[in-house]
Coordinates of N, CA, C and O in Angstrom, one line a residue:
X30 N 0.8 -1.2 0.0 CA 0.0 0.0 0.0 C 0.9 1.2 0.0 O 1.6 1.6 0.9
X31 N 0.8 2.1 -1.4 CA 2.3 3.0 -1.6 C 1.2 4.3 -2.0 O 1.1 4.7 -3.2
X32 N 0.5 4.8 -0.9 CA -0.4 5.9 -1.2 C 0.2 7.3 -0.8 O 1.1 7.4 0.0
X33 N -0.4 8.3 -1.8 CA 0.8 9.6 -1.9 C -0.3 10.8 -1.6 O -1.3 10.8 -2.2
X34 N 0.0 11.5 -0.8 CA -0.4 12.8 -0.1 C 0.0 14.0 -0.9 O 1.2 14.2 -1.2
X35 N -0.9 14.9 -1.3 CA -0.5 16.3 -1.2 C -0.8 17.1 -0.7 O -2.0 17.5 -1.0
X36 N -0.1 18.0 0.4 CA -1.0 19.0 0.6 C -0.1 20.5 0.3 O 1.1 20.8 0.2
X37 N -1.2 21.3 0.2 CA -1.1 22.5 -0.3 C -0.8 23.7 1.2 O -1.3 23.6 2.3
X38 N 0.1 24.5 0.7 CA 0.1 25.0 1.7 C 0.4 26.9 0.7 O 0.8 26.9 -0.5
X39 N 0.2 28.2 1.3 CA 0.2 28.8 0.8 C 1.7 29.5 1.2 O 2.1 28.9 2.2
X40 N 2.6 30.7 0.9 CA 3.5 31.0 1.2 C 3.6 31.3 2.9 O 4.5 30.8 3.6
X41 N 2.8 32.1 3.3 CA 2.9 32.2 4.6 C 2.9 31.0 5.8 O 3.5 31.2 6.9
X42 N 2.1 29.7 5.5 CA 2.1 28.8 5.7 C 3.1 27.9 6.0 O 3.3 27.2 7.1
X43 N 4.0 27.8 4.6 CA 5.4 27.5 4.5 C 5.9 28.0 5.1 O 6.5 27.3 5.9
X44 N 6.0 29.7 5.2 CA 7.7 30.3 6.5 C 6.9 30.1 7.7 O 7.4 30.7 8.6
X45 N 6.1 29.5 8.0 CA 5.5 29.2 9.5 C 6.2 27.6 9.8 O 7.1 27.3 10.6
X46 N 5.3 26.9 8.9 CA 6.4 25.7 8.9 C 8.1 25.4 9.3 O 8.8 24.9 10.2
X47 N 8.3 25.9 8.0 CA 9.4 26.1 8.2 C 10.1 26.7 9.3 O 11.1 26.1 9.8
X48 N 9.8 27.7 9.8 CA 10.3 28.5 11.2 C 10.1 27.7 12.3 O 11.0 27.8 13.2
X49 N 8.7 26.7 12.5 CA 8.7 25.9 13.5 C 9.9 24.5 13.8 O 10.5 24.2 14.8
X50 N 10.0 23.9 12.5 CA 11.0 23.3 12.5 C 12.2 23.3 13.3 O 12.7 22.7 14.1
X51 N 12.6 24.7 12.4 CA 13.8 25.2 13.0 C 14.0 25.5 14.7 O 15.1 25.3 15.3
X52 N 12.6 25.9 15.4 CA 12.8 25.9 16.3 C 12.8 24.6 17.2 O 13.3 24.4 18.3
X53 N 12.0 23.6 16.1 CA 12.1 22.3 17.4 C 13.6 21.7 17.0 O 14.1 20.8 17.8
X54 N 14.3 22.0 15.9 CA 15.4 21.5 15.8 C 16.3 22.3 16.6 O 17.3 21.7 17.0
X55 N 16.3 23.6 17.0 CA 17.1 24.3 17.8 C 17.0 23.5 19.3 O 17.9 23.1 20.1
X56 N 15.3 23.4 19.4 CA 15.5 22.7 20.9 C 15.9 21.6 21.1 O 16.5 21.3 22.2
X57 N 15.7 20.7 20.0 CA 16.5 19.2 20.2 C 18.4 19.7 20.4 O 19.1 19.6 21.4
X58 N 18.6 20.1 19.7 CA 20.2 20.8 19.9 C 20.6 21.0 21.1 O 21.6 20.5 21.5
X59 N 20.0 21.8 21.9 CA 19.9 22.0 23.2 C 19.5 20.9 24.1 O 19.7 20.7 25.3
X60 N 19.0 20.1 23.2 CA 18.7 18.7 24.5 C 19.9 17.7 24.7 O 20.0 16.9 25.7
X61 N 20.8 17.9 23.4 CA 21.9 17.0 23.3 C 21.2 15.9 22.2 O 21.8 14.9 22.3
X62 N 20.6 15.8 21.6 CA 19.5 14.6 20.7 C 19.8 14.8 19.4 O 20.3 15.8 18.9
X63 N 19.1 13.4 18.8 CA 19.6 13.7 17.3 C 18.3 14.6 16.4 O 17.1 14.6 16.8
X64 N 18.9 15.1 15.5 CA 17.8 16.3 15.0 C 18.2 15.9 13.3 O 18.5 16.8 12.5
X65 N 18.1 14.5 12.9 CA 18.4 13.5 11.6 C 16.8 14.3 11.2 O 16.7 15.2 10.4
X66 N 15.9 13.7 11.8 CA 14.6 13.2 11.0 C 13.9 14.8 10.7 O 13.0 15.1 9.8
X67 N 14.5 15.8 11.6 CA 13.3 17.1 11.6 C 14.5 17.9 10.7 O 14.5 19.1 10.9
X68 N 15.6 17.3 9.8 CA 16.5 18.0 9.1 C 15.8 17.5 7.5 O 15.3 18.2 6.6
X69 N 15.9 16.0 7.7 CA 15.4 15.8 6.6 C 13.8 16.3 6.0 O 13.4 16.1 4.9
X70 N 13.2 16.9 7.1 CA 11.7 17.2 6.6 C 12.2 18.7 6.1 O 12.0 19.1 4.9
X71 N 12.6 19.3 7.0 CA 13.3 21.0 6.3 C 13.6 20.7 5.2 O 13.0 21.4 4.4
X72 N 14.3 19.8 4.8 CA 15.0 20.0 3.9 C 14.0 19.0 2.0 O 14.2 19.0 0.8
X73 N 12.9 18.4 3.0 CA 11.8 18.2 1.7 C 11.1 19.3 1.5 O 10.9 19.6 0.3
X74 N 10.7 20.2 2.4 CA 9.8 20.9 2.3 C 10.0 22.1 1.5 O 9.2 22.7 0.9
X75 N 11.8 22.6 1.7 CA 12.3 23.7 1.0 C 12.3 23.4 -0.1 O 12.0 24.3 -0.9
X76 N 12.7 21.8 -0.7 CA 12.8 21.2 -1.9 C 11.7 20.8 -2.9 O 11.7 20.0 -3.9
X77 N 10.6 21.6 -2.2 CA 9.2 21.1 -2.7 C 8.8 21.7 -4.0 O 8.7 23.0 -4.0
X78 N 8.5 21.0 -5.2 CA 8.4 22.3 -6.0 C 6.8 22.8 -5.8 O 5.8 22.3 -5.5
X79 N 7.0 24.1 -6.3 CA 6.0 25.4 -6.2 C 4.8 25.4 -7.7 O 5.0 26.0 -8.7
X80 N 3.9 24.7 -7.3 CA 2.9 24.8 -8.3 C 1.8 25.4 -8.0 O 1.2 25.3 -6.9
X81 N 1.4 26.3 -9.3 CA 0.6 27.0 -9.2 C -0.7 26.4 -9.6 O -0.7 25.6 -10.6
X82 N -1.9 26.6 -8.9 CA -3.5 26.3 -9.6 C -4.4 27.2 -8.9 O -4.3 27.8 -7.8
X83 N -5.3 27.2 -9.8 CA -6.5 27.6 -9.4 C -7.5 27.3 -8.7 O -7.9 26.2 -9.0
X84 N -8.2 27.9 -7.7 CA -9.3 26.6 -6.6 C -10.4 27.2 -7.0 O -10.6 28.4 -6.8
X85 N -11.4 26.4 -7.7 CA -12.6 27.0 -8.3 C -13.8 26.4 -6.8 O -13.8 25.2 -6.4
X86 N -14.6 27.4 -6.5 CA -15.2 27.4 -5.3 C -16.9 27.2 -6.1 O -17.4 27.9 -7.0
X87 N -17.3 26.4 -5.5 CA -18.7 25.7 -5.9 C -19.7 26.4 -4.8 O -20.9 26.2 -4.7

């Protein structure tokens, strides 16, 4: 079972994301812990490509 998610998020959204990361990866740093798995998601999410669509509202 190899099911695939998208979700949309809009720019502001993103540097929210993003910024939280950073901060739970800042706090793991500070705990002495490994900060592998919350590196590799920064680092999908920056790498996400940017498509544009339209949302037609019914």
């Amino acid at each position: 079972m190899n099911n695939k998610y998208h979700i949309v998020f809009n720019s502001d959204e993103r540097r929210i994301m993003i910024n939280s990361l950073n901060n739970l990866r800042n706090a793991l740093i500070s705990k002495g812990r490994y900060t592998d798995m919350v590196d590799e998601l920064i680092i999908k999410i920056v790498q996400a490509k940017i498509k544009k669509f339209k949302v037609k509202e019914i």
